GROMACS .gro file of C-alpha atoms in nm:
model
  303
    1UNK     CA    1   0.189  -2.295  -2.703
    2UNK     CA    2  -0.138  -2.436  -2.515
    3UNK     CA    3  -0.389  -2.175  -2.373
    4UNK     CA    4  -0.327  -2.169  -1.973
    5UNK     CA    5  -0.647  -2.387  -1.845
    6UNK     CA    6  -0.967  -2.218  -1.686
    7UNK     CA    7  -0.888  -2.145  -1.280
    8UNK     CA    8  -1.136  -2.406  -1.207
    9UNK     CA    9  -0.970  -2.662  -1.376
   10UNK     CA   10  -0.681  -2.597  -1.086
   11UNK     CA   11  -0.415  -2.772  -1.341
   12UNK     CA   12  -0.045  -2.638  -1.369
   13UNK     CA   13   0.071  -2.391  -1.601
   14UNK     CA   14   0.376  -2.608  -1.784
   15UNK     CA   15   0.520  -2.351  -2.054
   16UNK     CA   16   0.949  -2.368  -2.037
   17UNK     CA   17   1.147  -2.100  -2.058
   18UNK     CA   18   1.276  -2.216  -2.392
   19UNK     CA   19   0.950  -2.207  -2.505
   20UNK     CA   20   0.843  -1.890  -2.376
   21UNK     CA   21   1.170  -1.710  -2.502
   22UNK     CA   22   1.021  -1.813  -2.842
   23UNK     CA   23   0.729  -1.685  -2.842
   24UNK     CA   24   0.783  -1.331  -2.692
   25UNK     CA   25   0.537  -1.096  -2.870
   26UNK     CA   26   0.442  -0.768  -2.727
   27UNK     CA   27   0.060  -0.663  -2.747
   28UNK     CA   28  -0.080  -0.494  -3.044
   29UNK     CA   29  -0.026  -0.160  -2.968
   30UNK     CA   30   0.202  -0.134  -2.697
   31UNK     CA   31   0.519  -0.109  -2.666
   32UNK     CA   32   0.734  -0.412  -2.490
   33UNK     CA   33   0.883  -0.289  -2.147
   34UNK     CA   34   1.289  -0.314  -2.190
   35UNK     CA   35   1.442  -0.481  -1.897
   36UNK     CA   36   1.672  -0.179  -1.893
   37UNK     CA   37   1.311   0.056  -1.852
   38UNK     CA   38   1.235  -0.141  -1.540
   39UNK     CA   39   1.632  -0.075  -1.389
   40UNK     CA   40   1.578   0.023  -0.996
   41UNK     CA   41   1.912   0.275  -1.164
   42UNK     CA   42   1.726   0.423  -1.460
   43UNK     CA   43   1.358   0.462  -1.268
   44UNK     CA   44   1.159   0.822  -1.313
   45UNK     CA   45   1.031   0.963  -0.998
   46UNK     CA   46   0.636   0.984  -0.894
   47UNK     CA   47   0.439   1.259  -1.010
   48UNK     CA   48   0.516   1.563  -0.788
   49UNK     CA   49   0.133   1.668  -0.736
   50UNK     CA   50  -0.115   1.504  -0.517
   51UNK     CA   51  -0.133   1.093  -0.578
   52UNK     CA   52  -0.484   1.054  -0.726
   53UNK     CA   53  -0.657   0.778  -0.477
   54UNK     CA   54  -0.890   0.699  -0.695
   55UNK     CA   55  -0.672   0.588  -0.991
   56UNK     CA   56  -0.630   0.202  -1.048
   57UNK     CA   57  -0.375   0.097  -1.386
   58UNK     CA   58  -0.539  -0.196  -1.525
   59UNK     CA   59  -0.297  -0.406  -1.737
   60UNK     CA   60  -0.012  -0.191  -1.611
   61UNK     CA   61   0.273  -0.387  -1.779
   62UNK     CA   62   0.172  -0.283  -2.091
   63UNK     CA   63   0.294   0.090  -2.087
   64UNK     CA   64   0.654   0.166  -2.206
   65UNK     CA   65   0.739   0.155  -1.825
   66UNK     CA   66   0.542  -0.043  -1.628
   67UNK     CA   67   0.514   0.160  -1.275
   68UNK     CA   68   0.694   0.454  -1.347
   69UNK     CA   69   0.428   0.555  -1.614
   70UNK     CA   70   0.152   0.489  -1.343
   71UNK     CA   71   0.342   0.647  -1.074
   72UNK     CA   72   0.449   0.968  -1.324
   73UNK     CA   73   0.095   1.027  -1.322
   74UNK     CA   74   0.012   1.010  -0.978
   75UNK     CA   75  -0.125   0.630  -0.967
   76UNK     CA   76  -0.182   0.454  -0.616
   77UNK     CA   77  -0.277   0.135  -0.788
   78UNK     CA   78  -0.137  -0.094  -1.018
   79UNK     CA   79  -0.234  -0.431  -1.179
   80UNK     CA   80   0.001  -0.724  -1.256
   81UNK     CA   81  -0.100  -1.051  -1.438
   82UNK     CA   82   0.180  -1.340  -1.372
   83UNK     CA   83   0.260  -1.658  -1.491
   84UNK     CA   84   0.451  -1.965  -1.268
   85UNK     CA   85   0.723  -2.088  -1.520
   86UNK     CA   86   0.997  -2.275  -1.439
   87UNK     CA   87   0.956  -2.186  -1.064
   88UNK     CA   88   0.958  -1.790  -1.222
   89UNK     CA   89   0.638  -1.518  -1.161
   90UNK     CA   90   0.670  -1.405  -1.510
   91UNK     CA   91   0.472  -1.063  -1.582
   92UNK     CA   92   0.230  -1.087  -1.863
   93UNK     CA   93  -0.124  -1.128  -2.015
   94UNK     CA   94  -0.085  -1.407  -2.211
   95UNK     CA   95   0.145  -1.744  -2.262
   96UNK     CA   96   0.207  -1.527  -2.651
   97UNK     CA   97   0.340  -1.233  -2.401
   98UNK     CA   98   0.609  -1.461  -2.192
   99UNK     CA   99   0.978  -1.332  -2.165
  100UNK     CA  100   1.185  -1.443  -1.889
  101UNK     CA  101   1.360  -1.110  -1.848
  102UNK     CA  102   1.006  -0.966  -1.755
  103UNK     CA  103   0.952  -1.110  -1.387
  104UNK     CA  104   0.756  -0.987  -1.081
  105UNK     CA  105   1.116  -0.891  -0.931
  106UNK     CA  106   1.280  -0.650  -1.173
  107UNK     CA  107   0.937  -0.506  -1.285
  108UNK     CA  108   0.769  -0.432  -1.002
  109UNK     CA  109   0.939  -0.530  -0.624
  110UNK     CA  110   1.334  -0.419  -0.702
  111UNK     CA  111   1.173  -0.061  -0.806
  112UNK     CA  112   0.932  -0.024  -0.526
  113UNK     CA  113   1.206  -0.119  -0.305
  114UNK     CA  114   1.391   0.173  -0.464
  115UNK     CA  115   1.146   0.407  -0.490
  116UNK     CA  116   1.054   0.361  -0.108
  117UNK     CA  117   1.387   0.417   0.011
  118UNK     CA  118   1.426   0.736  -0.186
  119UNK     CA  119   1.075   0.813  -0.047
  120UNK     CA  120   1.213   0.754   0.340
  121UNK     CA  121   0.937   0.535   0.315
  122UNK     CA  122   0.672   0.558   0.120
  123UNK     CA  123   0.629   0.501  -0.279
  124UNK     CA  124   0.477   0.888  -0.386
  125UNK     CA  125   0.726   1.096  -0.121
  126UNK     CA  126   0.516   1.244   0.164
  127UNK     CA  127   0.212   1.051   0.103
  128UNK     CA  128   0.207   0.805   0.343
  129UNK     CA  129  -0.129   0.580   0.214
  130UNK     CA  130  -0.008   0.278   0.061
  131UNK     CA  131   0.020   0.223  -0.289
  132UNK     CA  132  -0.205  -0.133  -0.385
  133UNK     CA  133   0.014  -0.351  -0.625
  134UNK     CA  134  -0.311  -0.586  -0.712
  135UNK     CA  135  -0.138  -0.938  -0.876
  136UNK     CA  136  -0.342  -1.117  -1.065
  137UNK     CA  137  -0.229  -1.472  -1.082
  138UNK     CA  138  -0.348  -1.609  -1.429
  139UNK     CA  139  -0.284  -1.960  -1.394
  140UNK     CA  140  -0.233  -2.245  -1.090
  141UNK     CA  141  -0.334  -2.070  -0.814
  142UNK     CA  142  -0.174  -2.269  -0.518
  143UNK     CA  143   0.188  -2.308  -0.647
  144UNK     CA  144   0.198  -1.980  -0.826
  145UNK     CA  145   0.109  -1.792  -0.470
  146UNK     CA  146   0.355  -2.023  -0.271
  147UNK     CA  147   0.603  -1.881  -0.498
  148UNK     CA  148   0.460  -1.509  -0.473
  149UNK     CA  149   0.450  -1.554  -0.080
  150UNK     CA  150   0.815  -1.658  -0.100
  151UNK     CA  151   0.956  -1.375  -0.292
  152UNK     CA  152   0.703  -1.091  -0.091
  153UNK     CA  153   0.891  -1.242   0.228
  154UNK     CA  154   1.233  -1.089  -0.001
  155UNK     CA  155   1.070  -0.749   0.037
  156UNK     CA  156   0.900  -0.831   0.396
  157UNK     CA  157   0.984  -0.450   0.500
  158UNK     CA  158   0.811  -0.277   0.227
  159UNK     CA  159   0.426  -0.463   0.232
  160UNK     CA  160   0.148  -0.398   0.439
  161UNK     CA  161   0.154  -0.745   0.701
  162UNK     CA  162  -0.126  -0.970   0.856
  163UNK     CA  163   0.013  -1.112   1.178
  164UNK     CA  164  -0.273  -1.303   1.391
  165UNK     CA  165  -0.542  -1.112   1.316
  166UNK     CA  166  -0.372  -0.726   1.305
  167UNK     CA  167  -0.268  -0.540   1.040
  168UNK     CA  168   0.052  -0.355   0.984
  169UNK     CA  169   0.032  -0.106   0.720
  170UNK     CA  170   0.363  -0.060   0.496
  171UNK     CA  171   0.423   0.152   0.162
  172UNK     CA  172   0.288  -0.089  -0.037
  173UNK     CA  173  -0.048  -0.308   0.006
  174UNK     CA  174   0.003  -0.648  -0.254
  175UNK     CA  175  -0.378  -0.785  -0.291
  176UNK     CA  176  -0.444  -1.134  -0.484
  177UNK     CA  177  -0.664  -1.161  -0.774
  178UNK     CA  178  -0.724  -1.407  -1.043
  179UNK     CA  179  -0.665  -1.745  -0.986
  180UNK     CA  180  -0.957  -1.837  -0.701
  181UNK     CA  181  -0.747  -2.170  -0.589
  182UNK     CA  182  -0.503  -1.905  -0.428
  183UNK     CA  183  -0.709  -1.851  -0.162
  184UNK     CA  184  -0.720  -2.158   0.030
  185UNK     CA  185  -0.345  -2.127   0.103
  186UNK     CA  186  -0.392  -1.750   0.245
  187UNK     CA  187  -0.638  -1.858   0.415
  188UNK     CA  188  -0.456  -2.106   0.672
  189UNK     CA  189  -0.184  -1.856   0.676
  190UNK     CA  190  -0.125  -1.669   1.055
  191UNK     CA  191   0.129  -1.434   0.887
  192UNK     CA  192   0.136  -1.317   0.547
  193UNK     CA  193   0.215  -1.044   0.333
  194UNK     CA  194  -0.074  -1.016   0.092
  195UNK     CA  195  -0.452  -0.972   0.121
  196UNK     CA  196  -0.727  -1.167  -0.112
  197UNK     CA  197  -0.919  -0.955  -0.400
  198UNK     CA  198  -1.295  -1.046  -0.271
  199UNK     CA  199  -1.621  -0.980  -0.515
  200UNK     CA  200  -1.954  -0.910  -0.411
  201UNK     CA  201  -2.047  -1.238  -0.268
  202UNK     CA  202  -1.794  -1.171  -0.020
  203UNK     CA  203  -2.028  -0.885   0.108
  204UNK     CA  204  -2.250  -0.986   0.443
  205UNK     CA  205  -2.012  -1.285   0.503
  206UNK     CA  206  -1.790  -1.397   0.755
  207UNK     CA  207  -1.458  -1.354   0.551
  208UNK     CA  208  -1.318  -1.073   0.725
  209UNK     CA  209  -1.178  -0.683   0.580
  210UNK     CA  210  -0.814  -0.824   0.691
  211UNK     CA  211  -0.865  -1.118   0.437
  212UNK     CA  212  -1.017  -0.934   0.196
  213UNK     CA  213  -0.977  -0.537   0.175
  214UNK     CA  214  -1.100  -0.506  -0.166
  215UNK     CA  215  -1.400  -0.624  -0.371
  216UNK     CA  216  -1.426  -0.626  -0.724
  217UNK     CA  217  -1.672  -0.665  -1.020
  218UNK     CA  218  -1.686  -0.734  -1.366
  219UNK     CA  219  -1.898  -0.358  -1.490
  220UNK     CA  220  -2.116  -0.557  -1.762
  221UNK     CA  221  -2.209  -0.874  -1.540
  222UNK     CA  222  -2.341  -0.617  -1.245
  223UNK     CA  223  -2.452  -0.350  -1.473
  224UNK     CA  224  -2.655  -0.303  -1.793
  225UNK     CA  225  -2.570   0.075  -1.830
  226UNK     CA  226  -2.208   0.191  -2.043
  227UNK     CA  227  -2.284   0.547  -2.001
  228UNK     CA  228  -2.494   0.612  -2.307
  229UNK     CA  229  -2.826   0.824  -2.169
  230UNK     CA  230  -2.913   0.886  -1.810
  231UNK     CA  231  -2.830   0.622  -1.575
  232UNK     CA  232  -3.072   0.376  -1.452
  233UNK     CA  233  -3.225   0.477  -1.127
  234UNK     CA  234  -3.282   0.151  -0.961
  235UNK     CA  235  -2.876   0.022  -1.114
  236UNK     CA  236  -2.778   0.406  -0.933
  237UNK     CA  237  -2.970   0.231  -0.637
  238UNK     CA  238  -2.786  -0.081  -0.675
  239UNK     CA  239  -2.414   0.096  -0.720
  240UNK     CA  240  -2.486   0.268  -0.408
  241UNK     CA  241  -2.595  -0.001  -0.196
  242UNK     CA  242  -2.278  -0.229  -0.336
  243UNK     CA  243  -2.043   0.090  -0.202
  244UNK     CA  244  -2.222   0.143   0.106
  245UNK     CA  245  -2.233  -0.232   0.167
  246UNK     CA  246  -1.841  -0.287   0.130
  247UNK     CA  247  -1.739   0.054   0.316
  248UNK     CA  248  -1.963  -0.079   0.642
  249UNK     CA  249  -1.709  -0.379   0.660
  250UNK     CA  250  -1.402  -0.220   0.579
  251UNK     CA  251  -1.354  -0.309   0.235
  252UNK     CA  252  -1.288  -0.105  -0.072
  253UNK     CA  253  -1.472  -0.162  -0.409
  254UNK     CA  254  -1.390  -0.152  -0.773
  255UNK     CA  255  -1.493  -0.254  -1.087
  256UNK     CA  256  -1.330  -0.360  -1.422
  257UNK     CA  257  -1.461  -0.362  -1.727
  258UNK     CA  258  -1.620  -0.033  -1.701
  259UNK     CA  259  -1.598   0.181  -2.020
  260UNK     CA  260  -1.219   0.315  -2.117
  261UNK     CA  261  -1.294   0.457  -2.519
  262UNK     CA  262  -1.244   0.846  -2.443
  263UNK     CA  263  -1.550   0.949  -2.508
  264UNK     CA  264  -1.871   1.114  -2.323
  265UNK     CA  265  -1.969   0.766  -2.248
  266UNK     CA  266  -1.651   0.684  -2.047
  267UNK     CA  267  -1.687   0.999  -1.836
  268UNK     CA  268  -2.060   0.952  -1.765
  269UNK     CA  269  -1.964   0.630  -1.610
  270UNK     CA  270  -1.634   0.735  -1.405
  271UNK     CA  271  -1.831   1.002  -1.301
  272UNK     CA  272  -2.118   0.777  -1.155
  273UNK     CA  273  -1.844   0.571  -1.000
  274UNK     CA  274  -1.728   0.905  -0.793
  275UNK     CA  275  -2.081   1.000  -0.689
  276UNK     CA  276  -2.137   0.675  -0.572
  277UNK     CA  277  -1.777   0.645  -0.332
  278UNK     CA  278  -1.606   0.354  -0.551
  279UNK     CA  279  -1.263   0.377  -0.441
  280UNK     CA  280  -1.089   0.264  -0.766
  281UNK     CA  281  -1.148   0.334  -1.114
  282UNK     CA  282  -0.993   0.124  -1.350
  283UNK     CA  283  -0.803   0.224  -1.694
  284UNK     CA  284  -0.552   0.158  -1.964
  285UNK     CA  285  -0.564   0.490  -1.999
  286UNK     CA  286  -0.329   0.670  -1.745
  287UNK     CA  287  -0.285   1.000  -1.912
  288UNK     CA  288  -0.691   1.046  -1.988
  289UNK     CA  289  -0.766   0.924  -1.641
  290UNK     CA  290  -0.534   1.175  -1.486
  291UNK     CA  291  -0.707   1.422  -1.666
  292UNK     CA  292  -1.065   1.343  -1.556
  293UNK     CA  293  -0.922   1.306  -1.185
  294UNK     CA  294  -0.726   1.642  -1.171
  295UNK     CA  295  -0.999   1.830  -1.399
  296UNK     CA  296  -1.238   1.798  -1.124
  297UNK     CA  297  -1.000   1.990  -0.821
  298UNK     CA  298  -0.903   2.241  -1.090
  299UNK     CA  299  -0.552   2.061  -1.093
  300UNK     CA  300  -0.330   2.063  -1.417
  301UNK     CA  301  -0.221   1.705  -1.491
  302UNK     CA  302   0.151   1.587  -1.526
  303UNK     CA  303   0.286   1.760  -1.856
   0.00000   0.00000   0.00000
């Protein structure tokens, strides 16, 4: 099967279903999802201590259960890479990783829909912040977020809504990543149901917080330090002014990329991310995240 193209190439995914059905291959190292996992009927319930704020599951389809494990451990964030096939949003992080029982729908949206009902409203019960479901569209931006926009319009009641320039909040804010050529059609929208991932050239501009909530960065292209020895005082300098810049307008800020070995390294650099205000720290690791989170109010983390 052909590597998706670059973004800024703006050409359509074409992989089939037939094709993709053959090439199903879970990551090294992580157990495939079942369809049955994902069941709205056979879904665990959030973690019963306080939702970590902070905690953002990069490459959450790859755990055993993608949401539930997140949620089990007190996530308000999750991350979602999709794929337009066949007029499908396919969940994965590859073409290699296609299976068309895997979609946006019965991984992600049925479940939040159940999970907020049995919340009376919200997806962690009695925590009324909504959770971010951040999709990252991998490949042809404009068709693949028509599609998205059509099937968040399924689940209109559950998402956080721009409606000529105000903001509804709902249990669940869906934010747009990825693909770049899937913000021109957000942007001519006067009601939607998503927001726009910014980055840091966002900062200082017009493009409002209601477009774009969150910023993010890629760690190593902003910042030479991985947590090895004291951090840098003028890149402390420049972490602070990033997070003081974005919080002025409105916006949230996090950054991938950042170190996830368990190690001193990786907590040197989380830590650093705290002290500094970043809203979201990002991991693959949901159980040694939870950890570092609850560790610091003294909290034990989910058994």
């Amino acid at each position: 099967m052909a590597v998706p193209p670059a973004p800024t190439r703006r050409r359509a995914l074409t992989v089939t279903l037939a094709t993709a059905a053959a090439v199903i291959a879970a990551p090294a190292g992580v157990a495939a999802a079942s369809p049955v996992a994902a069941s709205p009927a056979t879904v665990g319930r959030p973690s019963r201590l306080r939702p970590l704020r902070h905690a953002h599951a990069h490459n959450d389809y790859l755990h055993p259960r993608p949401l539930h494990d997140a949620l089990a451990h007190g996530f308000t964030s999750v991350e979602a890479d999709i794929f337009l096939v066949d007029g499908e949003l396919l969940v994965a992080h590859d073409p290699a990783g296609l299976d068309p029982s895997r979609t946006l729908a019965g991984l992600y949206l049925e479940p939040l829909r159940a999970l907020v009902r049995a919340g009376h409203g919200s997806v962690h019960p009695h925590h009324r912040r909504p959770l971010q479901l951040l999709i990252d569209i991998k490949a042809d931006g404009v068709a693949a977020y028509r599609e998205l926009d059509r099937q968040l319009t399924r689940y209109g009641s559950l998402f956080t809504r721009y409606h000529h320039g105000r903001v509804r909040r709902g249990a669940v804010t869906a934010v747009i990543s990825g693909d770049r050529a899937a913000r021109a059609p957000m942007e001519i929208q006067r009601t939607r149901l998503a927001f726009c991932d910014g980055r840091l050239d966002d900062l200082g501009t017009a493009s409002p917080a209601s477009f774009t909530p969150l910023i993010s960065a890629n760690w190593t292209q902003t910042f030479g330090w991985l947590g090895a020895g004291p951090f840098p005082r003028a890149e402390r300098d420049r972490l602070r002014t990033l997070v003081l810049a974005a919080h002025r307008e409105g916006r949230r800020i996090r950054f991938w990329a950042t170190p996830d070995l368990p190690g001193p390294e990786r907590k040197a650099v989380w830590s650093e991310l705290l002290a500094a205000g970043v809203d979201h720290l990002n991991t693959d690791d949901l159980a040694g995240l939870e950890r570092f989170l609850r560790a610091r109010t003294g909290v034990a983390p989910t058994p």
